[in-house]
mmCIF file of C-alpha atoms in Angstrom:
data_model
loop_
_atom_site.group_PDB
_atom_site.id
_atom_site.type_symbol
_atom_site.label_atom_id
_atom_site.label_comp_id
_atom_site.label_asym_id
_atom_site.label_seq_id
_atom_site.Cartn_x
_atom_site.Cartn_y
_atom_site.Cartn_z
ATOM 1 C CA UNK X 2 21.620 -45.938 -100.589
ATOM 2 C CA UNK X 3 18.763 -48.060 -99.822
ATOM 3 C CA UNK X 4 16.652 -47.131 -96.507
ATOM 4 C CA UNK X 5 16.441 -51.114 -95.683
ATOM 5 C CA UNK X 6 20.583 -51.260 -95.930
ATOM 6 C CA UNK X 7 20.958 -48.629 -92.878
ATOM 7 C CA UNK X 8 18.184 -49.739 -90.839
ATOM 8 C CA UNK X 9 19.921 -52.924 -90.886
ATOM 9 C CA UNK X 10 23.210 -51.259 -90.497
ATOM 10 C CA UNK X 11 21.821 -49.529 -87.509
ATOM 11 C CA UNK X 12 20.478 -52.733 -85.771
ATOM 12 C CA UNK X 13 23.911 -54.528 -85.815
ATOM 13 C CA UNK X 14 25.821 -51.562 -84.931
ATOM 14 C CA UNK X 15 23.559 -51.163 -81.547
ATOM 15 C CA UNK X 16 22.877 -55.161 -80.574
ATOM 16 C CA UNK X 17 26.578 -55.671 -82.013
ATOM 17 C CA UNK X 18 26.378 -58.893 -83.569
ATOM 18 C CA UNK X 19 24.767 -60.248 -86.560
ATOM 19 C CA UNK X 20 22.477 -63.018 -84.909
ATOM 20 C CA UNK X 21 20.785 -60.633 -82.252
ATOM 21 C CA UNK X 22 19.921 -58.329 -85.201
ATOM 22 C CA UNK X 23 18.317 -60.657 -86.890
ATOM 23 C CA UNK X 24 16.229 -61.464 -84.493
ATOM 24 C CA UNK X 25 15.292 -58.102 -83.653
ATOM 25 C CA UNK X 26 14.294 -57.724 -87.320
ATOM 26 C CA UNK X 27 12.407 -60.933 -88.171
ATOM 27 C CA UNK X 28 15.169 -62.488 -90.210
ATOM 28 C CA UNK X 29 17.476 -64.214 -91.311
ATOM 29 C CA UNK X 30 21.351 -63.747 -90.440
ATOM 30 C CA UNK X 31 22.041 -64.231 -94.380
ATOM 31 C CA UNK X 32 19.648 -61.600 -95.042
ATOM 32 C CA UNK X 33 21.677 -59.107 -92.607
ATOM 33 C CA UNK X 34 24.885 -60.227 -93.623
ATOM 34 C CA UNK X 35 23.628 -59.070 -97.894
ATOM 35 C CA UNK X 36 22.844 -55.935 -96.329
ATOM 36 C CA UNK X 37 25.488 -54.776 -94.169
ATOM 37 C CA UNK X 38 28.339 -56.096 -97.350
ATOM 38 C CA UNK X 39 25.599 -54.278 -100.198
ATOM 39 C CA UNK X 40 26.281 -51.245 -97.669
ATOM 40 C CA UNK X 41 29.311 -51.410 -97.654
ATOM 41 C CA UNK X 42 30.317 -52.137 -101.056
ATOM 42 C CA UNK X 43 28.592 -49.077 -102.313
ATOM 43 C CA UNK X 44 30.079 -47.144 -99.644
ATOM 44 C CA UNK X 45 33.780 -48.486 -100.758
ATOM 45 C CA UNK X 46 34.921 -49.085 -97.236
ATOM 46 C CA UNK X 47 34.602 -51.544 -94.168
ATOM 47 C CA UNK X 48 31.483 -50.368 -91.811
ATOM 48 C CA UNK X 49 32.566 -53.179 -88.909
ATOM 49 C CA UNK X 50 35.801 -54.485 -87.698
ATOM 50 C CA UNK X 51 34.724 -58.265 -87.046
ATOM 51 C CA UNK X 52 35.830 -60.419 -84.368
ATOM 52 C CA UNK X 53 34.910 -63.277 -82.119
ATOM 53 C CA UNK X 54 33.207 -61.421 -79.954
ATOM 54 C CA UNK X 55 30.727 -59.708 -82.309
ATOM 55 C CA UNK X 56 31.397 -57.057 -84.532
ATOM 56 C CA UNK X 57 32.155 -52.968 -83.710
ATOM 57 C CA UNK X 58 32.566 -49.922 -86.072
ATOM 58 C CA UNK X 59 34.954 -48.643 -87.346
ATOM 59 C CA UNK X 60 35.957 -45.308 -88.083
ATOM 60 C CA UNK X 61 33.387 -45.137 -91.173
ATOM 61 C CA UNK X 62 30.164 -46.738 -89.215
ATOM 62 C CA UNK X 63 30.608 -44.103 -86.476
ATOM 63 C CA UNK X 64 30.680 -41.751 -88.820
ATOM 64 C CA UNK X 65 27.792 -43.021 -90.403
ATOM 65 C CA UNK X 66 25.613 -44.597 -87.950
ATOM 66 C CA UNK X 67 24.089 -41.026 -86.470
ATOM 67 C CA UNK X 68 22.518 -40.645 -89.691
ATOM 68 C CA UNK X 69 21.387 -44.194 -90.552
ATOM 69 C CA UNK X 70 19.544 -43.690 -87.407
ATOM 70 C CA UNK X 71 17.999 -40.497 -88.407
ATOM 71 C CA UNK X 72 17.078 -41.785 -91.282
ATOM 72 C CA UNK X 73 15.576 -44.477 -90.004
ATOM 73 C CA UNK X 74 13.907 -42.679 -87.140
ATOM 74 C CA UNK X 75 12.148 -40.508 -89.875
ATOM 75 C CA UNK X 76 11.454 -43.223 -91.848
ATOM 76 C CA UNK X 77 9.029 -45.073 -88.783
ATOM 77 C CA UNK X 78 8.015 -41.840 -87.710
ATOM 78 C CA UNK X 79 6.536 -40.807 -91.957
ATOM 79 C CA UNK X 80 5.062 -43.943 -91.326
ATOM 80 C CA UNK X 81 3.523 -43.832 -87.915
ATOM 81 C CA UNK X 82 1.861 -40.086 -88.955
ATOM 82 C CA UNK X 83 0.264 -41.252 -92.174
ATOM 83 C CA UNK X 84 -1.537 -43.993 -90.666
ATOM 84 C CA UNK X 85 -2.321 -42.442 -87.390
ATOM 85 C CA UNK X 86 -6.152 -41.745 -87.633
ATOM 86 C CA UNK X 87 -6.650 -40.854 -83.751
ATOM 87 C CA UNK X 88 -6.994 -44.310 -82.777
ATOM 88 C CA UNK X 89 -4.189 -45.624 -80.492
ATOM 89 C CA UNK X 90 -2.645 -48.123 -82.154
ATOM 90 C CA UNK X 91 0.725 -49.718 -83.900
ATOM 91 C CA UNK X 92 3.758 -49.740 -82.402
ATOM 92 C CA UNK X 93 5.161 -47.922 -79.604
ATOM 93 C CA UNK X 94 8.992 -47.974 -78.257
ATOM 94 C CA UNK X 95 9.348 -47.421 -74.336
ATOM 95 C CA UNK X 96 12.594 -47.485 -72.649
ATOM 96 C CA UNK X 97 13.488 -47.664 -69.139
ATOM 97 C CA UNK X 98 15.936 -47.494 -66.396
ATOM 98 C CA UNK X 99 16.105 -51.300 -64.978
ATOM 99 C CA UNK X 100 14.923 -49.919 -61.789
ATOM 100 C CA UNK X 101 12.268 -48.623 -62.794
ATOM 101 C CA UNK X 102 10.795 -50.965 -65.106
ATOM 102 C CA UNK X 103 11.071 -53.538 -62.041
ATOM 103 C CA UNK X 104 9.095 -51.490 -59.606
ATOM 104 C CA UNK X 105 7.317 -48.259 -61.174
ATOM 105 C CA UNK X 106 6.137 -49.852 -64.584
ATOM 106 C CA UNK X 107 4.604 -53.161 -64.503
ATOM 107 C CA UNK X 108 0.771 -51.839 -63.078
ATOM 108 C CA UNK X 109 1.304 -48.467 -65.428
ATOM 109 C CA UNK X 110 2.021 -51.114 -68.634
ATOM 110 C CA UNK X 111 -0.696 -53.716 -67.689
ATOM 111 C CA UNK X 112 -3.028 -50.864 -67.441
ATOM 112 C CA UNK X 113 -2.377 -49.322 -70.436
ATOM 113 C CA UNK X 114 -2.247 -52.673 -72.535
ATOM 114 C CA UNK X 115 -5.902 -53.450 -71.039
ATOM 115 C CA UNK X 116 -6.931 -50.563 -72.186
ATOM 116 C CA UNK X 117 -5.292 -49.866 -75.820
ATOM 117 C CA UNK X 118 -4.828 -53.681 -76.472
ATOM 118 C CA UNK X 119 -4.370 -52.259 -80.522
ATOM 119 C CA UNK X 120 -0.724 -50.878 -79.224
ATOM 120 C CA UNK X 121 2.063 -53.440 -79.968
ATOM 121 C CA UNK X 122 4.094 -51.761 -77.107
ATOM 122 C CA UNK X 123 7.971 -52.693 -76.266
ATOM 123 C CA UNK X 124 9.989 -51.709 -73.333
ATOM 124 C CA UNK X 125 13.695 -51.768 -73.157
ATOM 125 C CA UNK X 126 16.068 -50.849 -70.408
ATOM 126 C CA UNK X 127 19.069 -48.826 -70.495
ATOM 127 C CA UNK X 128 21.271 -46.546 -68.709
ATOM 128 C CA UNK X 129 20.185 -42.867 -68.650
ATOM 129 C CA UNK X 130 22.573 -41.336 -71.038
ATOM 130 C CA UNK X 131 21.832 -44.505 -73.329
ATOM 131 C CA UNK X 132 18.482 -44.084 -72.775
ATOM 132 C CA UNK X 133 18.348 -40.151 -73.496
ATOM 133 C CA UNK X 134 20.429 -40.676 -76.920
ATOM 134 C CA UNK X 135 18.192 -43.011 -77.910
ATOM 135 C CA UNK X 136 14.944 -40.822 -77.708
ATOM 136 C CA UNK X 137 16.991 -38.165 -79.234
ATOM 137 C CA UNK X 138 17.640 -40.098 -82.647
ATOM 138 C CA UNK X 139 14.260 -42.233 -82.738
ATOM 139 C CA UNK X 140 14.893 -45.277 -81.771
ATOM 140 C CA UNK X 141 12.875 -44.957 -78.684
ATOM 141 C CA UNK X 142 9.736 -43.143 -78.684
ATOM 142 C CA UNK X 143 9.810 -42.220 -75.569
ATOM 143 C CA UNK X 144 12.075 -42.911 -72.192
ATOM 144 C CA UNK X 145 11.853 -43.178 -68.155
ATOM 145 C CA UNK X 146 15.569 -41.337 -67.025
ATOM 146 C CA UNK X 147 17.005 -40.277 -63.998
ATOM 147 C CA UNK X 148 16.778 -36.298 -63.767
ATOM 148 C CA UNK X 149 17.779 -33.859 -64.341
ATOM 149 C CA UNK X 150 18.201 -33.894 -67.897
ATOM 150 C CA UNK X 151 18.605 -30.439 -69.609
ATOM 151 C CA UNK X 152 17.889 -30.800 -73.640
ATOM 152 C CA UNK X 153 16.526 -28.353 -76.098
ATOM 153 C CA UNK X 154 15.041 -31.017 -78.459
ATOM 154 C CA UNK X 155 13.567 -32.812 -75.432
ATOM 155 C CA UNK X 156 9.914 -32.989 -73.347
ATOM 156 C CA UNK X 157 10.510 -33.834 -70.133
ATOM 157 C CA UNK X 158 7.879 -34.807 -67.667
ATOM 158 C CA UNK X 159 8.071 -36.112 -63.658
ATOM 159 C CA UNK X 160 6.682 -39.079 -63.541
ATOM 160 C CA UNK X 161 8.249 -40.307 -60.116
ATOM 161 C CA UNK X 162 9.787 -38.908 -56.907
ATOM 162 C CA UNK X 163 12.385 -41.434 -55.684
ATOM 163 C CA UNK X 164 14.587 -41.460 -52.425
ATOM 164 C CA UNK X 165 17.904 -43.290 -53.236
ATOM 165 C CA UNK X 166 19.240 -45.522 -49.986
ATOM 166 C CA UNK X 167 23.012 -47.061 -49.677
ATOM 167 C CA UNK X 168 22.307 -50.650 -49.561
ATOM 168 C CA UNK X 169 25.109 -52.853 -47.700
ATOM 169 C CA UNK X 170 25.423 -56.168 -46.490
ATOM 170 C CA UNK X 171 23.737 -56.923 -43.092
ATOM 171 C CA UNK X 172 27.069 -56.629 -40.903
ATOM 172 C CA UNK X 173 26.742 -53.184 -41.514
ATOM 173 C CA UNK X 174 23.832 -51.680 -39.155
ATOM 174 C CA UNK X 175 24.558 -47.785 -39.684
ATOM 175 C CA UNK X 176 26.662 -45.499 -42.044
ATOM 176 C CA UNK X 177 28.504 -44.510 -38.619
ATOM 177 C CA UNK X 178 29.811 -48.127 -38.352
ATOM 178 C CA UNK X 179 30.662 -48.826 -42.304
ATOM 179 C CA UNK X 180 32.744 -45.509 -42.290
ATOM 180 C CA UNK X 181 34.566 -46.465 -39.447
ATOM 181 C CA UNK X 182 35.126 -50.267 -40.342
ATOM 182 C CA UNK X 183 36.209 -50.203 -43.908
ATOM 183 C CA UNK X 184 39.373 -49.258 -45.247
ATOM 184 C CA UNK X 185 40.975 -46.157 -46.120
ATOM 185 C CA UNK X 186 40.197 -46.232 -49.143
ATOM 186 C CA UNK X 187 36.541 -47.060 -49.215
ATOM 187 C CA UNK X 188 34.246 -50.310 -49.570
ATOM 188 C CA UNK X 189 34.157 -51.711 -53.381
ATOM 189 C CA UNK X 190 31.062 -49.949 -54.966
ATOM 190 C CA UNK X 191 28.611 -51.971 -57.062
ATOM 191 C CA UNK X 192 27.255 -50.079 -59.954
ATOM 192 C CA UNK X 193 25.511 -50.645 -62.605
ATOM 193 C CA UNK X 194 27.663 -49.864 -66.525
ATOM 194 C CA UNK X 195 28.953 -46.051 -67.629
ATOM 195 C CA UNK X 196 26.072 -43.609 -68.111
ATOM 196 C CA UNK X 197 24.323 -45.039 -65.036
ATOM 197 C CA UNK X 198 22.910 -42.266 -63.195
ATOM 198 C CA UNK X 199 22.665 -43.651 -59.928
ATOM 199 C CA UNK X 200 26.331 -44.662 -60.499
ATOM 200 C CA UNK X 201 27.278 -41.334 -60.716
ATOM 201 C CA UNK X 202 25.604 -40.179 -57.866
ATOM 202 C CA UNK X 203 26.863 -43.144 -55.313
ATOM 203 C CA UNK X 204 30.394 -42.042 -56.685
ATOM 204 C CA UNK X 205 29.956 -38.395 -55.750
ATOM 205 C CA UNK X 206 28.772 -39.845 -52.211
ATOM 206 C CA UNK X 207 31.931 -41.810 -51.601
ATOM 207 C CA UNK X 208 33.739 -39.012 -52.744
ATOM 208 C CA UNK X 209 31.527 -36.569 -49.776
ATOM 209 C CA UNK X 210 32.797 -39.650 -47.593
ATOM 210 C CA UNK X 211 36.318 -39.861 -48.336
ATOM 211 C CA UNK X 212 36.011 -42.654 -50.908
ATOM 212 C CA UNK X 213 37.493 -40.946 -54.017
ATOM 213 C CA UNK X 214 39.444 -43.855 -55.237
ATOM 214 C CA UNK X 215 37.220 -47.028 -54.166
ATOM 215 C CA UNK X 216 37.365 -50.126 -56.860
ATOM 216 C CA UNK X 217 34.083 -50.560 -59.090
ATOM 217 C CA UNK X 218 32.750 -53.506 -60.404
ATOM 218 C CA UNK X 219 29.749 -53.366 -62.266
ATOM 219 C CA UNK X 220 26.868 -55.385 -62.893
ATOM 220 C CA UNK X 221 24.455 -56.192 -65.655
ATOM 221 C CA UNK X 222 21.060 -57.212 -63.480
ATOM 222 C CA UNK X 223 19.166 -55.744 -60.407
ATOM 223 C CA UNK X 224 18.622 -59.021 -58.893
ATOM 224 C CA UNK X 225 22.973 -60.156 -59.388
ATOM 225 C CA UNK X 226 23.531 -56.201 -57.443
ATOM 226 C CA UNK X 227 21.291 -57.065 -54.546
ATOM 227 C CA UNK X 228 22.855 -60.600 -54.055
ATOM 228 C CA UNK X 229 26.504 -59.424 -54.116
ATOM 229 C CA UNK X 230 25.572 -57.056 -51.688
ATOM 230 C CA UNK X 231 24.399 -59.228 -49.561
ATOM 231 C CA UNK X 232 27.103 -61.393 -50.244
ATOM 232 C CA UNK X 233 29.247 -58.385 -48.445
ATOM 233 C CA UNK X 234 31.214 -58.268 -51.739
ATOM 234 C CA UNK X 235 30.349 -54.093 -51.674
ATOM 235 C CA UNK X 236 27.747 -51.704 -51.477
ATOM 236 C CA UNK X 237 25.202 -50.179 -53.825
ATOM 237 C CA UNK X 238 22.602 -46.712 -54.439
ATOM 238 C CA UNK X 239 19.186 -48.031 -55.012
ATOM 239 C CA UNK X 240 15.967 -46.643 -54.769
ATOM 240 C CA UNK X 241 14.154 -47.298 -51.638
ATOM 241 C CA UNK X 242 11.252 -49.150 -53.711
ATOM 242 C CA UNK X 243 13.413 -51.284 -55.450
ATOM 243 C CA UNK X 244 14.869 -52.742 -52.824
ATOM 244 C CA UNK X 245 11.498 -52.366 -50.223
ATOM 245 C CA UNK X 246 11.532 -54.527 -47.351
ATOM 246 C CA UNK X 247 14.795 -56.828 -47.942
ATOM 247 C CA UNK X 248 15.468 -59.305 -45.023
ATOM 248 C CA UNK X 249 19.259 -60.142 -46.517
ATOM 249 C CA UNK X 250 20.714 -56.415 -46.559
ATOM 250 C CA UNK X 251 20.919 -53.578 -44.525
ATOM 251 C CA UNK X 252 19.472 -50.001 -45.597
ATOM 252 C CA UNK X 253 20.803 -46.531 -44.746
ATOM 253 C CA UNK X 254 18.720 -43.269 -45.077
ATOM 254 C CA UNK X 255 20.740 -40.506 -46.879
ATOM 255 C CA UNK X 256 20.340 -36.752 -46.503
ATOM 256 C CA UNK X 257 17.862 -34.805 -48.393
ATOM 257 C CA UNK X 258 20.920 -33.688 -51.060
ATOM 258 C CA UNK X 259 22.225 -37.163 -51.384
ATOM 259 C CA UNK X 260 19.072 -39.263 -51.394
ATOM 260 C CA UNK X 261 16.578 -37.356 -54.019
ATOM 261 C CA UNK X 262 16.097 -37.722 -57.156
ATOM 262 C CA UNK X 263 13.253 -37.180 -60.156
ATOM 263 C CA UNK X 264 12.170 -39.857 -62.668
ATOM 264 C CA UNK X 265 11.765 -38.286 -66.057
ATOM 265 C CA UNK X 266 9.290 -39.311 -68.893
ATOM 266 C CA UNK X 267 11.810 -37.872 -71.905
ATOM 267 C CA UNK X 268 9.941 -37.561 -75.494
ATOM 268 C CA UNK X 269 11.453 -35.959 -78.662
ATOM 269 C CA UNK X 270 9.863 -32.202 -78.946
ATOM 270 C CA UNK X 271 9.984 -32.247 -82.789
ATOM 271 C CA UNK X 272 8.563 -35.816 -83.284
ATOM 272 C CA UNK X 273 5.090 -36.227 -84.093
ATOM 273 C CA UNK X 274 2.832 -36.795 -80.944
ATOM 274 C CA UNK X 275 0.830 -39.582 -82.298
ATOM 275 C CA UNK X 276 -1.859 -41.620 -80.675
ATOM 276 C CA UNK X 277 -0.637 -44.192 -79.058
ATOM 277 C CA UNK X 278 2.194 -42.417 -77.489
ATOM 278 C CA UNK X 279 -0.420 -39.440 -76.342
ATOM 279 C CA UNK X 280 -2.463 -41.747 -74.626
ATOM 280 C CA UNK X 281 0.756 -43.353 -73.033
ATOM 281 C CA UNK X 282 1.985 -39.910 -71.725
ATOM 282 C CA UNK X 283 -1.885 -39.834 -70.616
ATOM 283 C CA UNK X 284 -1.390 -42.747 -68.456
ATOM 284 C CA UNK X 285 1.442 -41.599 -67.452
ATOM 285 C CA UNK X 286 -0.151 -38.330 -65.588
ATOM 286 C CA UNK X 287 -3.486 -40.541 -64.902
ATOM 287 C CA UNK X 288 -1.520 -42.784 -62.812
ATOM 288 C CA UNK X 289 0.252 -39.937 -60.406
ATOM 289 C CA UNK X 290 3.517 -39.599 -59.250
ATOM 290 C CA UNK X 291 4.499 -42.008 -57.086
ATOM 291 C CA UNK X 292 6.438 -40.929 -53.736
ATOM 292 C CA UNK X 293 8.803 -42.551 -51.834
ATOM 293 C CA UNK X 294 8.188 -42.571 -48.491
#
């Protein structure tokens, strides 16, 4: 079972579709395809179920895919230890919360590339369980979540202090006058996909407020949940800094239990601390935690 064969099986199993992972890995779609049937073959039985939207695993890849990722992840990280001489360089895999990477990370990452240009870093955002399995079988070398997050095989580090607001559309001028002019069963709540931690924490709100059975629709973007809210179509949980001074919403101020929450840097415990992801977490604490006011 060739090393090369999973990796690729692992890269169209998470982007789900032959084209994206191509992409992602410099190459051709004919060169994925090879791979994925050579798997296969030598396997003896059908890895994806293909359709017109993409391609998804069947019983056999899920059963599989935990260890091509393993496998992989130990592969990079044999790699990244034998040529990591103490200087900070090579690549490094960040992911991210949308939220955050919108408002916490951009002066943190143009910092750090000025100073360890050498580091071919990527950031990719996620929801927080998607984020947390991903650190935990090596695809990401490290991860901004939502706390808290409880894991023997994980680091975890604050790295921010946020205060979450309900964000609604302008009509609405306090919490006092949305509870009392919405129906029964609650305003629609606009949430970001499953494993969303701020999803699950606006849900357990509405619930507090009588809300246990309000409609969801979810979003894919920060910038489509802010319009729709606006647009009165529902109401979101943001953090105050992502949404900062918004002319076209309203913002309502939570309690202390409702409205806090930690921003975790995540690593792997067992995974070698390399350079470039030392000097990272160094930036990290360098920079401070940042406090919402």
């Amino acid at each position: 079972m060739e090393l090369s064969d999973l990796t690729t099986f692992a890269t169209v199993a998470r982007l789900g579709g032959i084209t994206r992972a191509a992409d992602e890995l410099n190459t051709v779609q004919s060169n994925v395809t090879q791979r994925v049937k050579a798997l296969e073959a030598e396997i003896g039985t059908a890895l994806f179920e293909r359709h017109s939207r993409g391609m998804t695993l069947t019983g056999a890849g899920r059963r599989l895919l935990p260890y091509a990722q393993r496998m992989a992840a130990l592969s990079r990280e044999a790699l990244l230890a034998a040529r990591d001489d103490g200087e900070p360089k090579g690549p490094l895999a960040i992911g991210s919360m949308e939220t955050t990477a919108a408002v916490r990370l951009p002066s943190l990452l143009a910092d750090f590339h000025r100073r360890f240009p050498a580091v071919r870093l990527t950031l990719r955002t996620s929801t927080t369980a998607e984020l947390v399995a991903s650190v935990l079988n090596g695809t990401f070398d490290g991860a901004f979540v939502a706390g808290p997050v409880e894991h023997a095989e994980l680091n975890t580090t604050v790295a921010f202090r946020e205060e979450l607001v309900l964000v609604t559309a302008l009509r609405w001028q306090s919490l006092a006058a949305l509870r009392a002019g919405t129906p029964e069963s609650g305003p629609t709540a606009l949430v970001f996909r499953t494993g969303c931690t701020y999803r699950q924490r606006l849900e357990q709100i509405f619930s507090e407020f009588g809300w246990p059975s309000s409609a969801r629709f979810e979003l894919g973007t920060l910038d489509g949940m802010i319009g729709c809210v606006a647009a009165d179509m529902g109401v979101t949980l943001l953090p105050r800094a992502v949404v900062g001074r918004n002319d076209s919403v309203s913002i309502h101020t939570l309690s202390p239990a409702q409205s806090r929450v930690e921003t975790l840097f995540i690593t792997r415990r067992t995974a070698h601390q390399y350079s470039a992801l030392q000097v990272f977490a160094s930036c990290l604490s360098n920079n401070g935690e940042v406090i919402a006011a």
